[in-house]
Coordinates of C-alpha atoms and ligand atoms in Angstrom, one line a residue:
M1 CA 0.0 0.0 0.0
S2 CA 1.5 3.3 -1.0
E3 CA 2.0 5.9 1.7
K4 CA -0.1 9.1 1.5
T5 CA 1.0 12.5 2.7
W6 CA -1.7 14.4 4.4
R7 CA -1.3 18.2 4.0
I8 CA -2.2 20.0 7.2
G9 CA -3.2 23.7 7.3
V10 CA -2.8 25.3 10.7
A11 CA -4.5 28.6 11.6
G12 CA -3.1 30.0 14.8
L13 CA 0.6 29.8 15.7
G14 CA 0.5 30.7 19.4
T15 CA 1.1 28.4 22.4
V16 CA -0.8 25.4 20.8
G17 CA -0.1 26.1 17.1
G18 CA 3.6 26.8 17.9
G19 CA 3.7 23.6 19.9
L20 CA 2.2 21.6 17.0
L21 CA 4.7 23.0 14.6
E22 CA 7.6 22.1 16.9
F23 CA 6.2 18.6 17.5
L24 CA 6.0 17.9 13.8
A25 CA 9.4 19.4 13.1
E26 CA 11.0 17.3 15.8
Q27 CA 9.0 14.2 14.8
A28 CA 9.1 14.3 11.1
D29 CA 8.4 10.6 11.0
F30 CA 5.0 11.0 12.7
A31 CA 3.1 8.4 10.7
P32 CA 0.7 6.6 13.0
V33 CA -1.0 4.6 10.3
G34 CA 1.9 4.6 7.8
D35 CA 0.7 7.8 6.2
R36 CA 2.6 11.0 6.9
A37 CA 1.2 14.3 8.3
V38 CA 3.0 17.4 7.0
I39 CA 2.1 21.0 7.8
T40 CA 2.1 22.7 4.4
A41 CA 0.2 26.0 5.1
V42 CA -0.3 28.3 8.0
S43 CA -2.2 31.5 9.0
A44 CA -1.8 33.8 12.0
R45 CA -2.3 37.5 12.7
S46 CA 1.2 38.6 12.0
R47 CA 3.4 37.1 9.3
S48 CA 6.6 38.9 10.5
R49 CA 6.3 37.8 14.2
A50 CA 9.3 35.6 15.3
R51 CA 8.3 32.0 15.7
K52 CA 10.2 29.1 17.3
T53 CA 9.9 27.0 14.1
D54 CA 10.8 28.2 10.7
I55 CA 7.7 28.8 8.6
S56 CA 9.4 30.4 5.6
T57 CA 8.9 27.3 3.5
L58 CA 5.2 27.0 4.2
A59 CA 2.4 28.6 2.3
W60 CA 1.2 31.7 4.2
F61 CA -2.5 32.8 4.3
D62 CA -3.4 36.2 5.8
D63 CA -7.0 35.0 6.0
P64 CA -7.7 31.8 8.0
V65 CA -11.0 31.3 6.1
A66 CA -9.1 31.2 2.8
L67 CA -6.6 28.7 4.3
A68 CA -9.6 26.6 5.6
A69 CA -11.1 26.4 2.1
S70 CA -7.9 26.1 0.2
A71 CA -7.4 23.1 -2.2
E72 CA -3.8 23.1 -1.0
I73 CA -4.7 21.3 2.3
D74 CA -6.4 18.0 3.3
V75 CA -7.0 18.8 7.0
F76 CA -7.7 22.1 8.7
V77 CA -6.4 22.7 12.3
E78 CA -8.0 25.7 14.0
L79 CA -5.8 27.0 16.9
I80 CA -6.9 30.7 17.0
G81 CA -9.5 30.6 19.8
G82 CA -12.7 32.4 20.5
S83 CA -16.3 31.2 20.2
D84 CA -17.0 33.3 17.2
G85 CA -15.1 35.5 14.7
P86 CA -12.3 34.1 12.5
A87 CA -12.2 30.7 14.3
K88 CA -15.8 29.9 13.7
A89 CA -15.8 31.3 10.2
A90 CA -12.7 29.2 9.3
V91 CA -14.1 26.0 10.8
E92 CA -17.3 26.4 8.9
A93 CA -15.5 27.2 5.7
A94 CA -13.3 24.0 6.1
L95 CA -16.3 21.8 6.8
K96 CA -18.3 23.3 3.9
A97 CA -15.3 22.5 1.7
G98 CA -15.4 18.9 2.9
K99 CA -12.2 19.0 5.0
P100 CA -11.7 17.3 8.3
V101 CA -11.3 19.8 11.2
V102 CA -9.2 19.5 14.3
T103 CA -9.5 22.2 16.9
A104 CA -8.5 23.0 20.5
N105 CA -11.2 25.6 20.9
K106 CA -13.4 24.8 23.8
A107 CA -15.4 28.1 23.6
L108 CA -16.3 27.3 19.9
I109 CA -17.4 23.7 20.7
A110 CA -19.2 24.5 23.9
E111 CA -21.2 27.3 22.3
H112 CA -21.7 26.1 18.7
G113 CA -20.9 22.4 18.9
A114 CA -24.3 21.1 17.9
E115 CA -24.6 23.2 14.7
L116 CA -20.9 22.4 13.7
A117 CA -21.5 18.7 14.4
A118 CA -24.6 18.8 12.1
L119 CA -22.5 20.5 9.4
A120 CA -19.6 18.1 9.7
E121 CA -21.9 15.1 9.7
S122 CA -23.8 16.4 6.7
V123 CA -20.6 16.4 4.6
G124 CA -19.2 13.3 6.2
V125 CA -16.0 14.6 7.7
P126 CA -14.7 14.4 11.3
L127 CA -14.6 17.4 13.7
L128 CA -12.3 16.5 16.5
F129 CA -11.4 18.5 19.7
E130 CA -9.4 16.4 22.1
A131 CA -7.2 19.3 23.1
A132 CA -10.2 21.5 24.0
V133 CA -10.6 19.8 27.4
M134 CA -7.8 18.8 29.8
G135 CA -5.1 19.6 27.2
G136 CA -3.0 16.5 26.9
T137 CA -5.1 14.3 29.2
P138 CA -7.5 12.3 27.0
A139 CA -10.9 13.1 28.6
V140 CA -12.8 13.6 25.3
K141 CA -11.8 10.2 23.8
M142 CA -12.4 8.6 27.1
L143 CA -16.0 9.7 27.1
R144 CA -16.7 9.6 23.4
E145 CA -15.2 6.2 22.8
A146 CA -14.2 4.2 25.9
M147 CA -17.3 4.9 27.9
V148 CA -20.0 4.2 25.3
G149 CA -20.6 0.8 26.8
D150 CA -21.6 2.3 30.1
E151 CA -24.1 4.9 31.2
V152 CA -22.3 7.8 32.7
T153 CA -24.2 9.4 35.6
A154 CA -21.8 12.1 36.8
L155 CA -18.6 13.9 36.2
A156 CA -16.6 16.2 38.5
G157 CA -13.2 17.6 38.1
I158 CA -10.6 20.3 38.2
L159 CA -10.6 21.6 34.6
N160 CA -8.8 24.9 34.9
G161 CA -5.1 24.9 35.8
T162 CA -4.9 28.6 36.5
C163 CA -7.5 28.5 39.2
N164 CA -6.0 25.4 40.7
F165 CA -2.6 27.0 40.8
I166 CA -4.0 30.1 42.5
L167 CA -6.0 28.2 45.1
S168 CA -3.0 25.9 45.8
E169 CA -0.8 29.0 46.3
M170 CA -3.3 30.8 48.4
E171 CA -3.5 27.7 50.7
A172 CA 0.3 27.0 50.8
K173 CA 1.3 30.7 51.4
G174 CA -1.7 32.0 53.3
R175 CA -2.0 34.8 50.8
G176 CA -5.0 36.6 49.3
F177 CA -6.5 36.1 45.8
R178 CA -5.3 39.4 44.2
D179 CA -1.6 38.9 45.4
V180 CA -1.4 35.4 44.1
L181 CA -3.1 36.3 40.8
T182 CA -0.4 38.9 40.2
D183 CA 2.3 36.3 40.8
A184 CA 0.5 33.8 38.5
Q185 CA 0.4 36.4 35.8
A186 CA 4.1 37.1 36.1
L187 CA 4.8 33.3 36.0
G188 CA 2.7 32.9 32.9
Y189 CA 0.1 30.7 34.7
A190 CA -2.6 33.4 34.2
E191 CA -3.3 35.7 31.3
A192 CA -3.2 39.5 31.3
D193 CA -7.0 39.4 31.3
P194 CA -7.7 36.5 33.6
T195 CA -11.6 36.7 33.4
M196 CA -12.2 33.5 31.4
D197 CA -10.1 31.5 33.9
V198 CA -10.8 33.0 37.3
G199 CA -14.4 33.7 36.5
G200 CA -15.0 30.0 35.9
F201 CA -16.1 30.5 32.3
D202 CA -13.2 28.4 30.8
A203 CA -14.1 25.5 33.1
A204 CA -17.8 25.9 32.2
H205 CA -16.9 25.6 28.5
K206 CA -15.1 22.4 29.2
I207 CA -17.6 20.8 31.5
S208 CA -20.4 21.7 29.0
I209 CA -18.5 19.7 26.3
L210 CA -17.9 16.8 28.6
A211 CA -21.6 16.8 29.7
A212 CA -22.7 16.5 26.0
L213 CA -20.3 13.6 25.4
A214 CA -21.3 11.9 28.6
F215 CA -25.1 12.2 28.3
G216 CA -25.7 12.2 24.6
C217 CA -27.1 15.7 24.5
A218 CA -26.0 18.8 22.6
P219 CA -23.6 21.1 24.6
N220 CA -25.5 23.9 26.3
Y221 CA -23.1 26.4 27.7
A222 CA -25.8 28.9 28.3
A223 CA -27.4 26.6 30.9
A224 CA -24.2 26.3 33.0
E225 CA -24.3 27.7 36.5
V226 CA -20.9 29.5 36.9
E227 CA -19.2 30.9 39.9
G228 CA -15.5 31.8 39.8
I229 CA -12.8 32.0 42.4
E230 CA -12.5 35.8 42.8
G231 CA -14.6 35.8 46.0
V232 CA -12.6 33.0 47.7
E233 CA -10.9 34.5 50.7
A234 CA -7.8 33.4 52.5
L235 CA -10.0 33.2 55.6
D236 CA -12.2 30.6 54.0
I237 CA -9.2 28.5 52.9
A238 CA -7.9 28.5 56.4
L239 CA -11.3 27.7 58.0
A240 CA -12.0 25.0 55.5
K241 CA -8.6 23.5 56.3
D242 CA -9.5 23.5 60.0
L243 CA -12.6 21.5 59.1
G244 CA -10.5 19.0 57.0
Y245 CA -11.2 20.4 53.5
R246 CA -9.4 22.1 50.7
I247 CA -11.1 24.6 48.3
R248 CA -11.0 23.7 44.6
L249 CA -12.8 25.1 41.6
I250 CA -15.0 22.1 40.8
A251 CA -16.7 21.7 37.5
S252 CA -19.4 19.1 37.7
T253 CA -22.3 17.7 35.8
E254 CA -24.8 15.0 36.7
K255 CA -27.9 13.5 35.1
T256 CA -30.9 13.3 37.3
D257 CA -34.6 12.5 36.7
D258 CA -35.1 16.2 36.3
G259 CA -32.5 16.7 33.6
V260 CA -28.8 17.6 33.3
A261 CA -27.1 20.0 35.7
V262 CA -23.8 21.7 34.7
R263 CA -22.0 23.7 37.4
V264 CA -18.8 25.4 38.2
H265 CA -18.3 26.5 41.8
P266 CA -15.4 26.9 44.3
S267 CA -16.1 23.9 46.5
L268 CA -14.8 22.1 49.6
V269 CA -13.2 18.7 49.0
A270 CA -12.1 16.6 51.9
F271 CA -8.3 16.0 52.6
G272 CA -7.2 12.8 51.0
H273 CA -9.7 13.0 48.2
P274 CA -7.8 12.9 44.8
L275 CA -9.3 16.2 43.8
A276 CA -8.2 17.8 47.0
E277 CA -4.7 16.4 46.5
T278 CA -4.5 17.7 42.9
R279 CA -2.2 20.7 43.2
G280 CA -0.8 23.4 41.0
A281 CA -1.8 23.7 37.3
T282 CA -2.7 20.0 37.1
N283 CA -6.2 18.9 35.9
A284 CA -8.2 15.9 37.2
L285 CA -11.5 14.3 36.4
F286 CA -13.8 11.7 38.0
I287 CA -16.1 9.8 35.7
E288 CA -18.9 7.9 37.4
G289 CA -20.6 5.2 35.3
R290 CA -23.5 2.9 36.3
R291 CA -21.6 -0.3 35.5
I292 CA -17.9 0.7 35.6
G293 CA -18.1 2.6 38.9
R294 CA -15.6 5.4 39.2
I295 CA -12.7 6.3 36.9
F296 CA -10.1 9.0 37.8
I297 CA -7.8 10.6 35.3
Q298 CA -5.3 13.3 36.1
G299 CA -2.7 15.2 34.0
P300 CA -1.6 18.4 32.3
G301 CA -4.5 20.5 31.2
A302 CA -2.6 23.1 29.1
G303 CA 0.8 24.0 27.7
A304 CA 2.4 23.7 24.2
G305 CA 3.7 20.1 24.5
P306 CA 0.6 18.3 26.0
T307 CA -1.9 20.2 23.9
A308 CA 0.1 19.7 20.7
A309 CA 0.2 15.9 21.5
A310 CA -3.6 15.9 21.8
V311 CA -4.0 17.8 18.5
A312 CA -1.6 15.3 16.8
A313 CA -3.7 12.4 18.2
D314 CA -6.8 13.9 16.5
I315 CA -4.8 14.3 13.2
A316 CA -3.9 10.6 13.6
D317 CA -7.6 9.8 13.9
V318 CA -8.4 11.7 10.8
M319 CA -5.7 9.7 8.9
T320 CA -7.1 6.4 10.2
A321 CA -10.5 7.4 8.9
A322 CA -11.9 6.8 12.3
S323 CA -15.5 7.8 12.0
R324 CA -17.7 8.4 15.0
P325 CA -20.3 11.1 15.5
V326 CA -18.9 14.4 16.8
F327 CA -20.6 13.9 20.1
Q328 CA -22.1 10.7 21.6
A329 CA -24.7 10.3 18.9
P330 CA -25.2 11.7 15.4
A331 CA -26.2 15.4 15.6
G332 CA -29.8 14.8 14.6
K333 CA -30.2 12.2 17.3
L334 CA -28.7 14.1 20.2
K335 CA -31.2 14.4 23.1
P336 CA -32.5 17.8 24.0
F337 CA -30.6 19.3 26.9
V338 CA -33.1 19.7 29.8
A339 CA -31.4 21.9 32.3
V340 CA -32.1 21.4 36.1
A341 CA -33.0 24.6 37.9
P342 CA -30.2 25.7 40.3
T343 CA -32.7 25.8 43.1
R344 CA -33.3 22.0 42.8
R345 CA -29.7 21.2 43.7
V346 CA -29.4 19.1 46.9
G347 CA -26.0 19.0 48.6
K348 CA -23.9 19.7 51.6
A349 CA -22.7 23.2 52.2
Y350 CA -20.2 25.4 54.1
L351 CA -21.5 28.6 55.6
R352 CA -19.2 31.3 57.1
L353 CA -20.8 34.1 59.1
M354 CA -19.1 37.2 60.5
V355 CA -20.9 37.9 63.8
K356 CA -20.8 40.3 66.7
D357 CA -18.6 39.1 69.6
Q358 CA -21.5 38.7 72.1
A359 CA -23.5 36.1 74.0
G360 CA -26.4 34.4 72.3
V361 CA -25.1 34.5 68.8
I362 CA -24.7 30.8 68.3
A363 CA -28.2 30.2 69.7
A364 CA -29.7 32.7 67.3
V365 CA -27.9 31.2 64.3
S366 CA -28.8 27.6 65.2
E367 CA -32.4 28.5 65.8
T368 CA -32.7 30.3 62.4
L369 CA -31.2 27.3 60.6
A370 CA -33.5 24.8 62.5
E371 CA -36.5 26.9 61.6
C372 CA -35.5 26.8 57.9
G373 CA -35.0 23.0 58.1
V374 CA -31.2 23.2 57.7
S375 CA -29.4 20.5 59.7
I376 CA -25.9 21.3 61.0
D377 CA -23.1 18.7 60.5
S378 CA -20.2 20.5 62.1
F379 CA -19.6 23.9 63.8
L380 CA -16.4 25.9 64.4
Q381 CA -15.9 29.2 66.0
K382 CA -12.4 30.7 65.8
P383 CA -11.2 34.1 66.8
V384 CA -9.3 35.7 64.0
E385 CA -7.0 38.7 64.6
D386 CA -7.8 41.9 62.6
A387 CA -11.1 40.4 61.3
A388 CA -14.2 42.6 61.4
G389 CA -16.3 40.5 63.8
V390 CA -15.9 36.9 64.8
P391 CA -16.1 34.2 62.1
I392 CA -18.3 31.2 62.8
V393 CA -18.3 28.5 60.3
L394 CA -20.6 25.5 59.9
T395 CA -21.2 22.7 57.5
T396 CA -24.6 21.3 56.7
H397 CA -26.1 17.9 55.9
A398 CA -27.5 17.6 52.4
V399 CA -30.1 20.4 51.8
A400 CA -32.0 21.8 48.9
E401 CA -30.4 24.9 47.4
S402 CA -33.7 26.8 47.7
V403 CA -33.9 26.0 51.4
L404 CA -30.3 27.1 51.9
T405 CA -30.8 30.4 50.0
D406 CA -33.8 31.2 52.2
A407 CA -31.8 30.4 55.4
I408 CA -28.9 32.6 54.2
D409 CA -31.4 35.5 53.6
R410 CA -32.8 35.1 57.1
L411 CA -29.4 34.8 58.7
E412 CA -28.3 38.0 56.9
R413 CA -31.2 39.8 58.6
L414 CA -30.2 38.8 62.1
E415 CA -29.0 41.8 64.2
V416 CA -25.9 39.9 65.3
V417 CA -24.8 38.9 61.7
L418 CA -22.5 41.6 60.2
E419 CA -22.6 40.7 56.5
R420 CA -24.2 38.2 54.1
P421 CA -23.0 34.7 55.1
R422 CA -20.5 33.2 52.6
L423 CA -21.7 30.0 51.0
L424 CA -19.4 27.4 49.5
R425 CA -20.7 24.0 48.3
I426 CA -19.1 20.7 49.5
A427 CA -18.2 18.5 46.4
R428 CA -20.4 15.5 46.0
I429 CA -18.0 13.1 44.2
Ligands
LIG501 N1 -2.7 27.5 25.7 C1 -3.1 26.3 26.1 O1 -2.4 25.6 26.8 C2 -4.4 25.7 25.5 C3 -4.8 24.5 26.0 C4 -6.0 23.9 25.5 C5 -6.7 24.6 24.6 N2 -6.3 25.8 24.1 C6 -7.1 26.4 23.1 O2 -6.3 26.5 21.9 C7 -6.6 27.7 21.2 C8 -5.4 28.5 20.9 O3 -4.8 28.9 22.2 P1 -3.4 29.5 22.4 O4 -3.1 29.5 23.8 O5 -2.4 28.8 21.5 O6 -3.6 31.0 21.9 P2 -2.5 32.1 21.5 O7 -1.2 31.7 22.1 O8 -3.1 33.4 21.9 O9 -2.4 32.0 19.9 C9 -3.5 32.4 19.1 C10 -3.0 32.4 17.7 O10 -4.0 32.8 16.8 C11 -3.5 33.8 15.9 N3 -4.7 34.6 15.5 C12 -5.4 35.5 16.2 N4 -6.3 36.1 15.5 C13 -6.2 35.6 14.2 C14 -6.8 35.8 13.0 N5 -7.8 36.7 12.9 N6 -6.4 35.2 11.9 C15 -5.4 34.3 12.0 N7 -4.7 34.0 13.1 C16 -5.1 34.7 14.2 C17 -2.5 34.5 16.6 O11 -1.6 35.1 15.7 P3 -0.3 35.9 16.1 O12 0.7 34.8 16.6 O13 0.3 36.5 14.8 O14 -0.7 36.9 17.1 C18 -1.8 33.4 17.4 O15 -0.8 32.7 16.6 C19 -7.7 28.4 22.0 O16 -9.0 28.0 21.5 C20 -7.5 27.9 23.4 O17 -8.6 27.9 24.2 C21 -5.1 26.4 24.6

């Protein structure tokens, strides 16, 4: 059988695109099925910008859409980023021209995955996005391929390395969020505009994609409940530690009789739990299946090397002509995404109250919680120097979110409570 050379067009030569160029330059014999993959054409914003790999011999396209539709390539790799704009236009152009597409773009897949899947399947070409979630750790393949024999019931994980780095540093050094964020930016762990990461939106894109793969529905990013880590205080990290927990940004999804819930919240995870022990920029994911039980994967979620390896694995799938639907089922057969209302969540919670230093406070708080039907699991009062008021912190047994919100409203109105109580969820998995 004669060897074929697949001509790869790459749009976006930044961290991931640059990594892919380096990977294929170092490993010129990358031929997973005998055929070779060779980058022949590229596009980026600036042609003159210095790149780690020589691109002078490659065809250059100012416009990624023109590259995507070009007859000079067999596979289009989109590594620009962004849910709309040039990335979306180029992916659509490639699919319309009948070209397989590989992308690392979680925002694009989370927000437009269903329509792009329909387009890809209508022309019979793959649309692959392994690098979009957990970088080099193969979560997408795990759900799309390895788990199809089981019924996934829940997922929970750490999907944003920047947030995990910041929370780990806050805990290790006892420092505040803003200080640690500044350091993380200087070290290259956080972007100049960190909103997508610290606001929880990046993790929400990723868990929306995983929910679709796990439950056979279309991704529905708009239905995700998203809370970032900006409001996590060093005081909560210290108090949670005293109770035997670490705070992590947990992205989770579960299928219940009411529908699918997709959530991102800073959450308490007990010491010793693999998610609590996942530190620094590492990513981790629990997959819960009805027959298989629990699977845990952990690894790098970003960076040029790991992400380029995931993109290369997708290119290899294109070359093997592996054909699976883009999500768990063909686009036309994906189940409607029925979102569970946030108020229907039932789970354990952590509440931190700043109260006046006077007698009767604990009785007032306990009575209010009892009246609302919130049952206390543990209670801790700890004097903290320089704090406005005295913090008391408690964890609850499982309680409906609507009941908890009502209790927080009532606690806030107590004369002895100085500010709105701080709520953090306790991770279920
Ligand atoms: N960084 C990671 O570790 C990582 C991990 C997983 C997934 N991802 C995803 O991978 C994608 C790329 O991320 P990245 O970190 O590599 O981004 P990046 O470093 O910011 O690189 C973006 C690239 O896109 C090019 N670009 C921007 N606008 C363009 C346009 N209109 N036309 C053509 N090219 C354009 C830029 O050109 P210039 O170089 O000329 O400015 C640059 O080369 C994103 O979807 C991201 O979410 C990244």
